[in-house]
Short mmCIF file of N, CA and C in Angstrom, two decimals:
data_model
loop_
_atom_site.label_atom_id
_atom_site.label_comp_id
_atom_site.label_asym_id
_atom_site.label_seq_id
_atom_site.Cartn_x
_atom_site.Cartn_y
_atom_site.Cartn_z
N MET K 280 0.85 -1.16 0.00
CA MET K 280 0.00 0.00 0.00
C MET K 280 0.90 1.23 0.00
N THR K 281 0.70 2.07 -0.99
CA THR K 281 1.56 3.23 -1.13
C THR K 281 0.87 4.47 -0.54
N VAL K 282 1.61 5.53 -0.52
CA VAL K 282 1.08 6.80 -0.03
C VAL K 282 -0.04 7.29 -0.96
N ASP K 283 0.10 7.02 -2.23
CA ASP K 283 -0.95 7.41 -3.18
C ASP K 283 -2.26 6.68 -2.90
N ASP K 284 -2.17 5.41 -2.53
CA ASP K 284 -3.38 4.65 -2.19
C ASP K 284 -4.07 5.24 -0.96
N VAL K 285 -3.27 5.55 0.05
CA VAL K 285 -3.83 6.13 1.27
C VAL K 285 -4.45 7.49 0.98
N THR K 286 -3.77 8.28 0.17
CA THR K 286 -4.29 9.59 -0.20
C THR K 286 -5.60 9.46 -0.97
N GLN K 287 -5.69 8.50 -1.85
CA GLN K 287 -6.92 8.28 -2.62
C GLN K 287 -8.07 7.84 -1.71
N ILE K 288 -7.79 6.96 -0.76
CA ILE K 288 -8.83 6.51 0.18
C ILE K 288 -9.33 7.67 1.02
N ILE K 289 -8.39 8.48 1.53
CA ILE K 289 -8.79 9.62 2.35
C ILE K 289 -9.56 10.63 1.51
N ARG K 290 -9.11 10.89 0.30
CA ARG K 290 -9.79 11.84 -0.57
C ARG K 290 -11.22 11.38 -0.89
N SER K 291 -11.37 10.11 -1.23
CA SER K 291 -12.72 9.63 -1.56
C SER K 291 -13.60 9.57 -0.32
N GLY K 292 -13.01 9.27 0.85
CA GLY K 292 -13.77 9.27 2.09
C GLY K 292 -14.27 10.66 2.46
N LEU K 293 -13.39 11.64 2.37
CA LEU K 293 -13.80 13.02 2.66
C LEU K 293 -14.84 13.53 1.66
N TYR K 294 -14.66 13.18 0.40
CA TYR K 294 -15.63 13.59 -0.61
C TYR K 294 -17.00 12.96 -0.33
N THR K 295 -17.00 11.70 0.06
CA THR K 295 -18.26 11.02 0.39
C THR K 295 -18.92 11.67 1.60
N ILE K 296 -18.14 12.01 2.61
CA ILE K 296 -18.70 12.66 3.80
C ILE K 296 -19.29 14.02 3.44
N ILE K 297 -18.59 14.79 2.65
CA ILE K 297 -19.07 16.13 2.28
C ILE K 297 -20.34 16.04 1.44
N ILE K 298 -20.36 15.17 0.45
CA ILE K 298 -21.54 15.04 -0.40
C ILE K 298 -22.72 14.48 0.38
N THR K 299 -22.47 13.55 1.28
CA THR K 299 -23.55 12.94 2.04
C THR K 299 -24.15 13.90 3.06
N SER K 300 -23.33 14.71 3.69
CA SER K 300 -23.85 15.63 4.70
C SER K 300 -24.34 16.95 4.14
N ALA K 301 -24.08 17.23 2.88
CA ALA K 301 -24.44 18.52 2.28
C ALA K 301 -25.93 18.84 2.34
N PRO K 302 -26.85 17.93 2.04
CA PRO K 302 -28.27 18.31 2.10
C PRO K 302 -28.71 18.78 3.48
N MET K 303 -28.30 18.10 4.52
CA MET K 303 -28.71 18.51 5.86
C MET K 303 -28.05 19.82 6.28
N LEU K 304 -26.80 20.01 5.90
CA LEU K 304 -26.12 21.25 6.25
C LEU K 304 -26.72 22.45 5.51
N ILE K 305 -27.06 22.25 4.25
CA ILE K 305 -27.65 23.35 3.48
C ILE K 305 -29.02 23.70 4.02
N VAL K 306 -29.83 22.70 4.33
CA VAL K 306 -31.16 22.97 4.89
C VAL K 306 -31.03 23.68 6.24
N SER K 307 -30.11 23.24 7.07
CA SER K 307 -29.90 23.89 8.36
C SER K 307 -29.46 25.34 8.19
N LEU K 308 -28.60 25.58 7.22
CA LEU K 308 -28.13 26.93 6.94
C LEU K 308 -29.27 27.83 6.47
N VAL K 309 -30.09 27.33 5.56
CA VAL K 309 -31.20 28.12 5.02
C VAL K 309 -32.24 28.40 6.11
N VAL K 310 -32.59 27.41 6.90
CA VAL K 310 -33.56 27.61 7.98
C VAL K 310 -33.01 28.60 9.01
N GLY K 311 -31.76 28.47 9.35
CA GLY K 311 -31.14 29.41 10.29
C GLY K 311 -31.14 30.83 9.76
N LEU K 312 -30.88 30.98 8.47
CA LEU K 312 -30.89 32.31 7.86
C LEU K 312 -32.30 32.91 7.86
N ILE K 313 -33.29 32.09 7.53
CA ILE K 313 -34.68 32.57 7.54
C ILE K 313 -35.10 32.97 8.94
N ILE K 314 -34.77 32.17 9.93
CA ILE K 314 -35.13 32.49 11.32
C ILE K 314 -34.39 33.75 11.77
N SER K 315 -33.15 33.91 11.38
CA SER K 315 -32.40 35.11 11.76
C SER K 315 -33.01 36.36 11.15
N VAL K 316 -33.41 36.28 9.88
CA VAL K 316 -34.07 37.43 9.25
C VAL K 316 -35.39 37.72 9.95
N PHE K 317 -36.14 36.67 10.29
CA PHE K 317 -37.41 36.85 11.01
C PHE K 317 -37.17 37.50 12.37
N GLN K 318 -36.14 37.07 13.08
CA GLN K 318 -35.83 37.67 14.37
C GLN K 318 -35.42 39.14 14.23
N THR K 319 -34.68 39.45 13.20
CA THR K 319 -34.26 40.82 12.98
C THR K 319 -35.44 41.71 12.63
N VAL K 320 -36.32 41.23 11.79
CA VAL K 320 -37.48 42.03 11.37
C VAL K 320 -38.43 42.27 12.53
N THR K 321 -38.66 41.24 13.34
CA THR K 321 -39.63 41.37 14.43
C THR K 321 -39.00 41.78 15.76
N SER K 322 -37.71 41.98 15.80
CA SER K 322 -36.97 42.36 17.01
C SER K 322 -37.14 41.35 18.13
N ILE K 323 -37.34 40.10 17.80
CA ILE K 323 -37.38 39.03 18.79
C ILE K 323 -35.94 38.52 18.95
N GLN K 324 -35.42 38.58 20.15
CA GLN K 324 -34.04 38.16 20.38
C GLN K 324 -33.98 36.91 21.25
N GLU K 325 -34.82 35.95 20.96
CA GLU K 325 -34.84 34.69 21.70
C GLU K 325 -33.85 33.73 21.06
N GLN K 326 -32.85 33.29 21.82
CA GLN K 326 -31.80 32.43 21.28
C GLN K 326 -32.28 31.01 20.99
N THR K 327 -33.28 30.56 21.73
CA THR K 327 -33.73 29.18 21.56
C THR K 327 -34.74 29.02 20.42
N LEU K 328 -35.12 30.11 19.79
CA LEU K 328 -36.12 30.06 18.73
C LEU K 328 -35.63 29.29 17.50
N THR K 329 -34.34 29.26 17.28
CA THR K 329 -33.82 28.60 16.07
C THR K 329 -33.74 27.09 16.18
N PHE K 330 -33.70 26.56 17.40
CA PHE K 330 -33.45 25.13 17.55
C PHE K 330 -34.58 24.25 17.02
N VAL K 331 -35.80 24.53 17.40
CA VAL K 331 -36.91 23.66 17.00
C VAL K 331 -37.12 23.65 15.49
N PRO K 332 -37.16 24.81 14.81
CA PRO K 332 -37.31 24.75 13.34
C PRO K 332 -36.15 24.04 12.65
N LYS K 333 -34.94 24.23 13.16
CA LYS K 333 -33.80 23.53 12.56
C LYS K 333 -33.90 22.02 12.75
N ILE K 334 -34.27 21.60 13.93
CA ILE K 334 -34.40 20.16 14.20
C ILE K 334 -35.48 19.55 13.32
N LEU K 335 -36.62 20.24 13.20
CA LEU K 335 -37.70 19.74 12.35
C LEU K 335 -37.28 19.69 10.89
N ALA K 336 -36.58 20.73 10.43
CA ALA K 336 -36.13 20.77 9.04
C ALA K 336 -35.10 19.67 8.76
N ILE K 337 -34.19 19.47 9.68
CA ILE K 337 -33.18 18.41 9.50
C ILE K 337 -33.84 17.04 9.53
N PHE K 338 -34.81 16.85 10.42
CA PHE K 338 -35.53 15.59 10.47
C PHE K 338 -36.28 15.33 9.16
N ALA K 339 -36.96 16.36 8.63
CA ALA K 339 -37.67 16.21 7.35
C ALA K 339 -36.69 15.91 6.21
N THR K 340 -35.55 16.58 6.22
CA THR K 340 -34.53 16.33 5.20
C THR K 340 -33.99 14.92 5.30
N LEU K 341 -33.78 14.47 6.53
CA LEU K 341 -33.29 13.10 6.73
C LEU K 341 -34.31 12.08 6.24
N MET K 342 -35.59 12.37 6.43
CA MET K 342 -36.62 11.46 5.93
C MET K 342 -36.65 11.45 4.40
N LEU K 343 -36.39 12.60 3.79
CA LEU K 343 -36.44 12.67 2.32
C LEU K 343 -35.21 12.08 1.66
N VAL K 344 -34.03 12.36 2.19
CA VAL K 344 -32.81 11.92 1.52
C VAL K 344 -32.03 10.87 2.32
N GLY K 345 -32.64 10.33 3.37
CA GLY K 345 -31.96 9.35 4.20
C GLY K 345 -31.58 8.09 3.45
N HIS K 346 -32.47 7.65 2.57
CA HIS K 346 -32.17 6.45 1.78
C HIS K 346 -30.97 6.70 0.87
N TRP K 347 -30.94 7.85 0.24
CA TRP K 347 -29.81 8.19 -0.63
C TRP K 347 -28.51 8.27 0.18
N MET K 348 -28.59 8.86 1.38
CA MET K 348 -27.41 8.99 2.21
C MET K 348 -26.89 7.61 2.64
N ALA K 349 -27.79 6.75 3.07
CA ALA K 349 -27.38 5.40 3.47
C ALA K 349 -26.82 4.62 2.29
N ASN K 350 -27.43 4.77 1.13
CA ASN K 350 -26.94 4.11 -0.07
C ASN K 350 -25.55 4.62 -0.45
N ASN K 351 -25.34 5.92 -0.32
CA ASN K 351 -24.05 6.52 -0.63
C ASN K 351 -22.96 5.98 0.29
N LEU K 352 -23.24 5.92 1.58
CA LEU K 352 -22.25 5.41 2.53
C LEU K 352 -22.02 3.91 2.37
N THR K 353 -23.09 3.17 2.09
CA THR K 353 -22.95 1.73 1.87
C THR K 353 -22.13 1.43 0.63
N THR K 354 -22.34 2.19 -0.43
CA THR K 354 -21.56 2.01 -1.65
C THR K 354 -20.08 2.29 -1.41
N PHE K 355 -19.80 3.38 -0.68
CA PHE K 355 -18.40 3.69 -0.37
C PHE K 355 -17.76 2.59 0.44
N THR K 356 -18.47 2.10 1.46
CA THR K 356 -17.92 1.05 2.31
C THR K 356 -17.72 -0.24 1.53
N ALA K 357 -18.67 -0.59 0.68
CA ALA K 357 -18.54 -1.80 -0.14
C ALA K 357 -17.37 -1.69 -1.10
N ASP K 358 -17.20 -0.54 -1.72
CA ASP K 358 -16.05 -0.34 -2.62
C ASP K 358 -14.74 -0.44 -1.86
N LEU K 359 -14.72 0.10 -0.65
CA LEU K 359 -13.50 0.04 0.15
C LEU K 359 -13.16 -1.40 0.53
N TRP K 360 -14.17 -2.17 0.93
CA TRP K 360 -13.93 -3.57 1.29
C TRP K 360 -13.62 -4.43 0.08
N ASN K 361 -14.22 -4.13 -1.06
CA ASN K 361 -13.95 -4.92 -2.27
C ASN K 361 -12.53 -4.73 -2.77
N SER K 362 -11.97 -3.57 -2.56
CA SER K 362 -10.60 -3.33 -3.01
C SER K 362 -9.59 -3.51 -1.88
N PHE K 363 -9.99 -4.17 -0.82
CA PHE K 363 -9.11 -4.40 0.33
C PHE K 363 -7.92 -5.26 -0.05
N SER K 364 -8.12 -6.25 -0.90
CA SER K 364 -7.01 -7.13 -1.28
C SER K 364 -5.96 -6.38 -2.09
N VAL K 365 -6.37 -5.37 -2.80
CA VAL K 365 -5.41 -4.57 -3.57
C VAL K 365 -4.53 -3.76 -2.63
N TYR K 366 -5.12 -3.27 -1.53
CA TYR K 366 -4.39 -2.42 -0.62
C TYR K 366 -3.43 -3.18 0.27
N ILE K 367 -3.65 -4.47 0.44
CA ILE K 367 -2.77 -5.27 1.30
C ILE K 367 -1.39 -5.42 0.67
N HIS K 368 -1.33 -5.56 -0.61
CA HIS K 368 -0.04 -5.77 -1.29
C HIS K 368 0.70 -4.54 -1.26
#
């Protein structure tokens, strides 16, 4: 196993993590921005107001794209295990 192999595994792992977590992070960012604008417009300065909408939005996003996320991670893991014999040499 060379340094290039390790670099490729790390690169593909990080790419998989970023792509898999992107939908939930983007939804959380958008909901947080909307709540912040709402708080600014209405002069409500309650810090806990953002938590419940974010949790609900992330839960809804997880329900919508959870299968894709699990499939993405399973595919990466299967590819990693299938090429395990190549990395041993």
